[in-house]
mmCIF file with all atom_site columns, C-alpha atoms and ligand atoms in Angstrom:
data_model
loop_
_atom_site.group_PDB
_atom_site.id
_atom_site.type_symbol
_atom_site.label_atom_id
_atom_site.label_alt_id
_atom_site.label_comp_id
_atom_site.label_asym_id
_atom_site.label_entity_id
_atom_site.label_seq_id
_atom_site.pdbx_PDB_ins_code
_atom_site.Cartn_x
_atom_site.Cartn_y
_atom_site.Cartn_z
_atom_site.occupancy
_atom_site.B_iso_or_equiv
_atom_site.pdbx_formal_charge
_atom_site.auth_seq_id
_atom_site.auth_comp_id
_atom_site.auth_asym_id
_atom_site.auth_atom_id
_atom_site.pdbx_PDB_model_num
ATOM   1   C  CA  . UNK A 1 1   ? 34.188 21.141 28.671 1.00 0.00 ? 1   UNK A CA  1
ATOM   2   C  CA  . UNK A 1 2   ? 36.027 23.413 25.773 1.00 0.00 ? 2   UNK A CA  1
ATOM   3   C  CA  . UNK A 1 3   ? 39.439 24.663 25.610 1.00 0.00 ? 3   UNK A CA  1
ATOM   4   C  CA  . UNK A 1 4   ? 39.539 28.067 26.795 1.00 0.00 ? 4   UNK A CA  1
ATOM   5   C  CA  . UNK A 1 5   ? 36.997 27.222 30.087 1.00 0.00 ? 5   UNK A CA  1
ATOM   6   C  CA  . UNK A 1 6   ? 39.726 24.198 31.027 1.00 0.00 ? 6   UNK A CA  1
ATOM   7   C  CA  . UNK A 1 7   ? 42.681 25.766 30.956 1.00 0.00 ? 7   UNK A CA  1
ATOM   8   C  CA  . UNK A 1 8   ? 40.442 28.830 33.615 1.00 0.00 ? 8   UNK A CA  1
ATOM   9   C  CA  . UNK A 1 9   ? 39.758 25.976 35.269 1.00 0.00 ? 9   UNK A CA  1
ATOM   10  C  CA  . UNK A 1 10  ? 43.350 24.764 35.668 1.00 0.00 ? 10  UNK A CA  1
ATOM   11  C  CA  . UNK A 1 11  ? 44.347 28.290 36.277 1.00 0.00 ? 11  UNK A CA  1
ATOM   12  C  CA  . UNK A 1 12  ? 42.357 28.866 39.262 1.00 0.00 ? 12  UNK A CA  1
ATOM   13  C  CA  . UNK A 1 13  ? 44.492 25.209 41.350 1.00 0.00 ? 13  UNK A CA  1
ATOM   14  C  CA  . UNK A 1 14  ? 47.760 26.736 40.015 1.00 0.00 ? 14  UNK A CA  1
ATOM   15  C  CA  . UNK A 1 15  ? 46.783 30.429 41.314 1.00 0.00 ? 15  UNK A CA  1
ATOM   16  C  CA  . UNK A 1 16  ? 46.449 29.106 44.442 1.00 0.00 ? 16  UNK A CA  1
ATOM   17  C  CA  . UNK A 1 17  ? 49.168 26.556 44.671 1.00 0.00 ? 17  UNK A CA  1
ATOM   18  C  CA  . UNK A 1 18  ? 51.745 28.340 43.066 1.00 0.00 ? 18  UNK A CA  1
ATOM   19  C  CA  . UNK A 1 19  ? 55.452 29.615 43.796 1.00 0.00 ? 19  UNK A CA  1
ATOM   20  C  CA  . UNK A 1 20  ? 56.074 32.884 43.384 1.00 0.00 ? 20  UNK A CA  1
ATOM   21  C  CA  . UNK A 1 21  ? 59.114 35.455 42.460 1.00 0.00 ? 21  UNK A CA  1
ATOM   22  C  CA  . UNK A 1 22  ? 59.401 38.843 42.755 1.00 0.00 ? 22  UNK A CA  1
ATOM   23  C  CA  . UNK A 1 23  ? 62.151 39.312 40.835 1.00 0.00 ? 23  UNK A CA  1
ATOM   24  C  CA  . UNK A 1 24  ? 62.611 40.093 37.247 1.00 0.00 ? 24  UNK A CA  1
ATOM   25  C  CA  . UNK A 1 25  ? 65.248 39.358 36.398 1.00 0.00 ? 25  UNK A CA  1
ATOM   26  C  CA  . UNK A 1 26  ? 66.371 35.254 35.958 1.00 0.00 ? 26  UNK A CA  1
ATOM   27  C  CA  . UNK A 1 27  ? 68.232 34.556 39.739 1.00 0.00 ? 27  UNK A CA  1
ATOM   28  C  CA  . UNK A 1 28  ? 70.842 32.351 37.126 1.00 0.00 ? 28  UNK A CA  1
ATOM   29  C  CA  . UNK A 1 29  ? 71.395 35.340 34.483 1.00 0.00 ? 29  UNK A CA  1
ATOM   30  C  CA  . UNK A 1 30  ? 70.407 32.046 32.193 1.00 0.00 ? 30  UNK A CA  1
ATOM   31  C  CA  . UNK A 1 31  ? 67.906 32.341 28.530 1.00 0.00 ? 31  UNK A CA  1
ATOM   32  C  CA  . UNK A 1 32  ? 66.853 29.450 27.093 1.00 0.00 ? 32  UNK A CA  1
ATOM   33  C  CA  . UNK A 1 33  ? 66.079 29.668 23.441 1.00 0.00 ? 33  UNK A CA  1
ATOM   34  C  CA  . UNK A 1 34  ? 64.055 26.600 22.310 1.00 0.00 ? 34  UNK A CA  1
ATOM   35  C  CA  . UNK A 1 35  ? 61.545 25.126 19.534 1.00 0.00 ? 35  UNK A CA  1
ATOM   36  C  CA  . UNK A 1 36  ? 57.580 25.122 20.806 1.00 0.00 ? 36  UNK A CA  1
ATOM   37  C  CA  . UNK A 1 37  ? 57.054 21.006 20.652 1.00 0.00 ? 37  UNK A CA  1
ATOM   38  C  CA  . UNK A 1 38  ? 54.420 20.438 23.072 1.00 0.00 ? 38  UNK A CA  1
ATOM   39  C  CA  . UNK A 1 39  ? 56.969 17.578 24.433 1.00 0.00 ? 39  UNK A CA  1
ATOM   40  C  CA  . UNK A 1 40  ? 59.650 19.920 25.455 1.00 0.00 ? 40  UNK A CA  1
ATOM   41  C  CA  . UNK A 1 41  ? 59.336 20.754 28.919 1.00 0.00 ? 41  UNK A CA  1
ATOM   42  C  CA  . UNK A 1 42  ? 62.357 23.043 29.357 1.00 0.00 ? 42  UNK A CA  1
ATOM   43  C  CA  . UNK A 1 43  ? 62.120 23.819 32.894 1.00 0.00 ? 43  UNK A CA  1
ATOM   44  C  CA  . UNK A 1 44  ? 61.705 20.146 34.124 1.00 0.00 ? 44  UNK A CA  1
ATOM   45  C  CA  . UNK A 1 45  ? 64.448 19.318 31.740 1.00 0.00 ? 45  UNK A CA  1
ATOM   46  C  CA  . UNK A 1 46  ? 67.290 21.035 32.844 1.00 0.00 ? 46  UNK A CA  1
ATOM   47  C  CA  . UNK A 1 47  ? 66.539 21.110 36.391 1.00 0.00 ? 47  UNK A CA  1
ATOM   48  C  CA  . UNK A 1 48  ? 65.473 24.896 36.304 1.00 0.00 ? 48  UNK A CA  1
ATOM   49  C  CA  . UNK A 1 49  ? 62.630 26.694 38.459 1.00 0.00 ? 49  UNK A CA  1
ATOM   50  C  CA  . UNK A 1 50  ? 60.284 29.748 38.589 1.00 0.00 ? 50  UNK A CA  1
ATOM   51  C  CA  . UNK A 1 51  ? 62.110 33.014 37.479 1.00 0.00 ? 51  UNK A CA  1
ATOM   52  C  CA  . UNK A 1 52  ? 65.705 31.358 37.147 1.00 0.00 ? 52  UNK A CA  1
ATOM   53  C  CA  . UNK A 1 53  ? 65.741 31.751 33.278 1.00 0.00 ? 53  UNK A CA  1
ATOM   54  C  CA  . UNK A 1 54  ? 64.275 33.811 30.079 1.00 0.00 ? 54  UNK A CA  1
ATOM   55  C  CA  . UNK A 1 55  ? 62.624 31.185 27.630 1.00 0.00 ? 55  UNK A CA  1
ATOM   56  C  CA  . UNK A 1 56  ? 62.218 32.314 24.657 1.00 0.00 ? 56  UNK A CA  1
ATOM   57  C  CA  . UNK A 1 57  ? 60.345 29.442 22.347 1.00 0.00 ? 57  UNK A CA  1
ATOM   58  C  CA  . UNK A 1 58  ? 59.501 29.465 18.506 1.00 0.00 ? 58  UNK A CA  1
ATOM   59  C  CA  . UNK A 1 59  ? 59.764 27.373 15.570 1.00 0.00 ? 59  UNK A CA  1
ATOM   60  C  CA  . UNK A 1 60  ? 63.192 25.246 15.957 1.00 0.00 ? 60  UNK A CA  1
ATOM   61  C  CA  . UNK A 1 61  ? 64.633 27.170 18.290 1.00 0.00 ? 61  UNK A CA  1
ATOM   62  C  CA  . UNK A 1 62  ? 65.951 29.736 15.992 1.00 0.00 ? 62  UNK A CA  1
ATOM   63  C  CA  . UNK A 1 63  ? 67.325 32.540 15.990 1.00 0.00 ? 63  UNK A CA  1
ATOM   64  C  CA  . UNK A 1 64  ? 65.372 35.261 14.662 1.00 0.00 ? 64  UNK A CA  1
ATOM   65  C  CA  . UNK A 1 65  ? 65.005 39.260 14.992 1.00 0.00 ? 65  UNK A CA  1
ATOM   66  C  CA  . UNK A 1 66  ? 62.685 38.596 17.812 1.00 0.00 ? 66  UNK A CA  1
ATOM   67  C  CA  . UNK A 1 67  ? 64.715 36.088 19.401 1.00 0.00 ? 67  UNK A CA  1
ATOM   68  C  CA  . UNK A 1 68  ? 67.660 39.037 18.776 1.00 0.00 ? 68  UNK A CA  1
ATOM   69  C  CA  . UNK A 1 69  ? 65.206 41.770 20.086 1.00 0.00 ? 69  UNK A CA  1
ATOM   70  C  CA  . UNK A 1 70  ? 64.246 39.713 23.685 1.00 0.00 ? 70  UNK A CA  1
ATOM   71  C  CA  . UNK A 1 71  ? 68.224 39.282 23.873 1.00 0.00 ? 71  UNK A CA  1
ATOM   72  C  CA  . UNK A 1 72  ? 69.033 42.608 23.793 1.00 0.00 ? 72  UNK A CA  1
ATOM   73  C  CA  . UNK A 1 73  ? 66.818 43.223 26.652 1.00 0.00 ? 73  UNK A CA  1
ATOM   74  C  CA  . UNK A 1 74  ? 67.739 40.164 28.805 1.00 0.00 ? 74  UNK A CA  1
ATOM   75  C  CA  . UNK A 1 75  ? 70.757 41.202 28.583 1.00 0.00 ? 75  UNK A CA  1
ATOM   76  C  CA  . UNK A 1 76  ? 70.759 44.970 28.603 1.00 0.00 ? 76  UNK A CA  1
ATOM   77  C  CA  . UNK A 1 77  ? 68.479 44.656 31.180 1.00 0.00 ? 77  UNK A CA  1
ATOM   78  C  CA  . UNK A 1 78  ? 67.803 41.791 33.200 1.00 0.00 ? 78  UNK A CA  1
ATOM   79  C  CA  . UNK A 1 79  ? 70.840 40.788 33.991 1.00 0.00 ? 79  UNK A CA  1
ATOM   80  C  CA  . UNK A 1 80  ? 71.619 37.281 31.392 1.00 0.00 ? 80  UNK A CA  1
ATOM   81  C  CA  . UNK A 1 81  ? 74.958 36.711 30.844 1.00 0.00 ? 81  UNK A CA  1
ATOM   82  C  CA  . UNK A 1 82  ? 74.392 33.116 29.371 1.00 0.00 ? 82  UNK A CA  1
ATOM   83  C  CA  . UNK A 1 83  ? 72.343 31.256 26.607 1.00 0.00 ? 83  UNK A CA  1
ATOM   84  C  CA  . UNK A 1 84  ? 71.226 27.639 25.990 1.00 0.00 ? 84  UNK A CA  1
ATOM   85  C  CA  . UNK A 1 85  ? 69.461 26.908 22.397 1.00 0.00 ? 85  UNK A CA  1
ATOM   86  C  CA  . UNK A 1 86  ? 68.085 24.004 22.858 1.00 0.00 ? 86  UNK A CA  1
ATOM   87  C  CA  . UNK A 1 87  ? 66.937 22.646 19.524 1.00 0.00 ? 87  UNK A CA  1
ATOM   88  C  CA  . UNK A 1 88  ? 65.429 18.971 19.511 1.00 0.00 ? 88  UNK A CA  1
ATOM   89  C  CA  . UNK A 1 89  ? 64.958 15.179 17.229 1.00 0.00 ? 89  UNK A CA  1
ATOM   90  C  CA  . UNK A 1 90  ? 61.763 14.731 15.527 1.00 0.00 ? 90  UNK A CA  1
ATOM   91  C  CA  . UNK A 1 91  ? 61.641 18.570 15.207 1.00 0.00 ? 91  UNK A CA  1
ATOM   92  C  CA  . UNK A 1 92  ? 58.931 19.578 12.422 1.00 0.00 ? 92  UNK A CA  1
ATOM   93  C  CA  . UNK A 1 93  ? 62.271 22.189 10.141 1.00 0.00 ? 93  UNK A CA  1
ATOM   94  C  CA  . UNK A 1 94  ? 63.883 19.208 10.523 1.00 0.00 ? 94  UNK A CA  1
ATOM   95  C  CA  . UNK A 1 95  ? 64.768 17.808 6.443  1.00 0.00 ? 95  UNK A CA  1
ATOM   96  C  CA  . UNK A 1 96  ? 62.399 21.099 5.574  1.00 0.00 ? 96  UNK A CA  1
ATOM   97  C  CA  . UNK A 1 97  ? 63.314 23.631 2.620  1.00 0.00 ? 97  UNK A CA  1
ATOM   98  C  CA  . UNK A 1 98  ? 61.724 27.000 2.894  1.00 0.00 ? 98  UNK A CA  1
ATOM   99  C  CA  . UNK A 1 99  ? 60.266 26.498 -1.006 1.00 0.00 ? 99  UNK A CA  1
ATOM   100 C  CA  . UNK A 1 100 ? 58.064 23.116 0.844  1.00 0.00 ? 100 UNK A CA  1
ATOM   101 C  CA  . UNK A 1 101 ? 56.600 25.027 3.753  1.00 0.00 ? 101 UNK A CA  1
ATOM   102 C  CA  . UNK A 1 102 ? 55.495 27.846 1.800  1.00 0.00 ? 102 UNK A CA  1
ATOM   103 C  CA  . UNK A 1 103 ? 53.942 25.653 -0.604 1.00 0.00 ? 103 UNK A CA  1
ATOM   104 C  CA  . UNK A 1 104 ? 52.579 23.942 2.547  1.00 0.00 ? 104 UNK A CA  1
ATOM   105 C  CA  . UNK A 1 105 ? 51.166 27.457 4.833  1.00 0.00 ? 105 UNK A CA  1
ATOM   106 C  CA  . UNK A 1 106 ? 50.708 29.655 1.923  1.00 0.00 ? 106 UNK A CA  1
ATOM   107 C  CA  . UNK A 1 107 ? 52.867 32.192 4.164  1.00 0.00 ? 107 UNK A CA  1
ATOM   108 C  CA  . UNK A 1 108 ? 55.860 33.795 2.175  1.00 0.00 ? 108 UNK A CA  1
ATOM   109 C  CA  . UNK A 1 109 ? 59.058 33.845 5.093  1.00 0.00 ? 109 UNK A CA  1
ATOM   110 C  CA  . UNK A 1 110 ? 61.442 32.093 5.463  1.00 0.00 ? 110 UNK A CA  1
ATOM   111 C  CA  . UNK A 1 111 ? 61.045 28.822 7.792  1.00 0.00 ? 111 UNK A CA  1
ATOM   112 C  CA  . UNK A 1 112 ? 64.769 28.519 9.463  1.00 0.00 ? 112 UNK A CA  1
ATOM   113 C  CA  . UNK A 1 113 ? 64.720 24.806 7.985  1.00 0.00 ? 113 UNK A CA  1
ATOM   114 C  CA  . UNK A 1 114 ? 66.976 22.562 9.656  1.00 0.00 ? 114 UNK A CA  1
ATOM   115 C  CA  . UNK A 1 115 ? 69.594 20.165 7.580  1.00 0.00 ? 115 UNK A CA  1
ATOM   116 C  CA  . UNK A 1 116 ? 71.777 19.410 10.405 1.00 0.00 ? 116 UNK A CA  1
ATOM   117 C  CA  . UNK A 1 117 ? 71.273 20.526 13.566 1.00 0.00 ? 117 UNK A CA  1
ATOM   118 C  CA  . UNK A 1 118 ? 75.482 20.818 14.354 1.00 0.00 ? 118 UNK A CA  1
ATOM   119 C  CA  . UNK A 1 119 ? 75.454 23.273 11.997 1.00 0.00 ? 119 UNK A CA  1
ATOM   120 C  CA  . UNK A 1 120 ? 72.242 25.439 12.272 1.00 0.00 ? 120 UNK A CA  1
ATOM   121 C  CA  . UNK A 1 121 ? 73.240 25.958 15.876 1.00 0.00 ? 121 UNK A CA  1
ATOM   122 C  CA  . UNK A 1 122 ? 76.594 27.481 15.370 1.00 0.00 ? 122 UNK A CA  1
ATOM   123 C  CA  . UNK A 1 123 ? 74.821 29.840 12.866 1.00 0.00 ? 123 UNK A CA  1
ATOM   124 C  CA  . UNK A 1 124 ? 72.416 30.279 15.464 1.00 0.00 ? 124 UNK A CA  1
ATOM   125 C  CA  . UNK A 1 125 ? 75.446 30.784 17.422 1.00 0.00 ? 125 UNK A CA  1
ATOM   126 C  CA  . UNK A 1 126 ? 77.942 32.854 14.843 1.00 0.00 ? 126 UNK A CA  1
ATOM   127 C  CA  . UNK A 1 127 ? 74.784 34.898 15.123 1.00 0.00 ? 127 UNK A CA  1
ATOM   128 C  CA  . UNK A 1 128 ? 74.687 36.079 18.305 1.00 0.00 ? 128 UNK A CA  1
ATOM   129 C  CA  . UNK A 1 129 ? 78.042 36.216 19.399 1.00 0.00 ? 129 UNK A CA  1
ATOM   130 C  CA  . UNK A 1 130 ? 78.675 38.656 16.785 1.00 0.00 ? 130 UNK A CA  1
ATOM   131 C  CA  . UNK A 1 131 ? 75.534 41.069 17.458 1.00 0.00 ? 131 UNK A CA  1
ATOM   132 C  CA  . UNK A 1 132 ? 77.783 44.335 18.942 1.00 0.00 ? 132 UNK A CA  1
ATOM   133 C  CA  . UNK A 1 133 ? 74.838 44.945 20.807 1.00 0.00 ? 133 UNK A CA  1
ATOM   134 C  CA  . UNK A 1 134 ? 74.707 40.984 22.830 1.00 0.00 ? 134 UNK A CA  1
ATOM   135 C  CA  . UNK A 1 135 ? 78.291 41.762 24.207 1.00 0.00 ? 135 UNK A CA  1
ATOM   136 C  CA  . UNK A 1 136 ? 77.076 41.331 28.373 1.00 0.00 ? 136 UNK A CA  1
ATOM   137 C  CA  . UNK A 1 137 ? 76.805 37.994 26.698 1.00 0.00 ? 137 UNK A CA  1
ATOM   138 C  CA  . UNK A 1 138 ? 79.589 35.312 28.121 1.00 0.00 ? 138 UNK A CA  1
ATOM   139 C  CA  . UNK A 1 139 ? 78.557 32.017 27.422 1.00 0.00 ? 139 UNK A CA  1
ATOM   140 C  CA  . UNK A 1 140 ? 76.308 30.490 24.607 1.00 0.00 ? 140 UNK A CA  1
ATOM   141 C  CA  . UNK A 1 141 ? 76.267 26.474 24.135 1.00 0.00 ? 141 UNK A CA  1
ATOM   142 C  CA  . UNK A 1 142 ? 73.875 24.435 21.608 1.00 0.00 ? 142 UNK A CA  1
ATOM   143 C  CA  . UNK A 1 143 ? 71.817 21.875 23.118 1.00 0.00 ? 143 UNK A CA  1
ATOM   144 C  CA  . UNK A 1 144 ? 70.063 19.094 21.291 1.00 0.00 ? 144 UNK A CA  1
ATOM   145 C  CA  . UNK A 1 145 ? 67.521 17.587 23.010 1.00 0.00 ? 145 UNK A CA  1
ATOM   146 C  CA  . UNK A 1 146 ? 66.299 14.342 22.768 1.00 0.00 ? 146 UNK A CA  1
ATOM   147 C  CA  . UNK A 1 147 ? 62.348 13.671 22.598 1.00 0.00 ? 147 UNK A CA  1
ATOM   148 C  CA  . UNK A 1 148 ? 61.961 10.387 22.886 1.00 0.00 ? 148 UNK A CA  1
ATOM   149 C  CA  . UNK A 1 149 ? 64.711 9.912  25.991 1.00 0.00 ? 149 UNK A CA  1
ATOM   150 C  CA  . UNK A 1 150 ? 64.563 13.417 27.482 1.00 0.00 ? 150 UNK A CA  1
ATOM   151 C  CA  . UNK A 1 151 ? 68.530 13.206 27.121 1.00 0.00 ? 151 UNK A CA  1
ATOM   152 C  CA  . UNK A 1 152 ? 70.212 16.652 25.996 1.00 0.00 ? 152 UNK A CA  1
ATOM   153 C  CA  . UNK A 1 153 ? 73.288 16.333 23.664 1.00 0.00 ? 153 UNK A CA  1
ATOM   154 C  CA  . UNK A 1 154 ? 75.578 19.422 23.822 1.00 0.00 ? 154 UNK A CA  1
ATOM   155 C  CA  . UNK A 1 155 ? 76.757 20.425 21.172 1.00 0.00 ? 155 UNK A CA  1
ATOM   156 C  CA  . UNK A 1 156 ? 78.871 23.676 20.053 1.00 0.00 ? 156 UNK A CA  1
ATOM   157 C  CA  . UNK A 1 157 ? 79.951 26.273 22.849 1.00 0.00 ? 157 UNK A CA  1
ATOM   158 C  CA  . UNK A 1 158 ? 80.483 29.729 22.204 1.00 0.00 ? 158 UNK A CA  1
ATOM   159 C  CA  . UNK A 1 159 ? 82.917 31.369 25.571 1.00 0.00 ? 159 UNK A CA  1
ATOM   160 C  CA  . UNK A 1 160 ? 83.629 35.368 24.922 1.00 0.00 ? 160 UNK A CA  1
ATOM   161 C  CA  . UNK A 1 161 ? 87.540 35.242 24.466 1.00 0.00 ? 161 UNK A CA  1
ATOM   162 C  CA  . UNK A 1 162 ? 89.114 37.436 28.242 1.00 0.00 ? 162 UNK A CA  1
HETATM 163 ZN ZN1 . ZN  B 2 .   ? 60.520 21.089 16.755 1.00 0.00 ? 201 ZN  B ZN1 1
#
């Protein structure tokens, strides 16, 4: 069966049995930013259910302009006040450079490579917490997910000062 037919077939089964959430505002007022890596099942790993959180994904789980765009809407329009940034072990963006990735892809882009997860998480938390338009955000946590064990390390934290 080809790729697309498999997806549509799986959807038939899903649609007949799915959980339903009526409200577009995440009930736990939470957004999770993580990597696009196919080994991370965000909902299962963090005990989340449908309708409870926004999930933003990109290569590396880094704070990019598009993540800021999504968070502006999450916080101001949809009630989110907590963000978890979850990077992971074995990430393709770890231990590489922009130059290397530009050469391999032929794309003249910034790839947000990761030298050190704790450092990258602190940088991303600093970007998010310093945006004047993200005032509703009260708490940001930085996690590293271990793709071998499924465990999460709680690495960095920011709370809005009183
Ligand atoms: Zn990754």
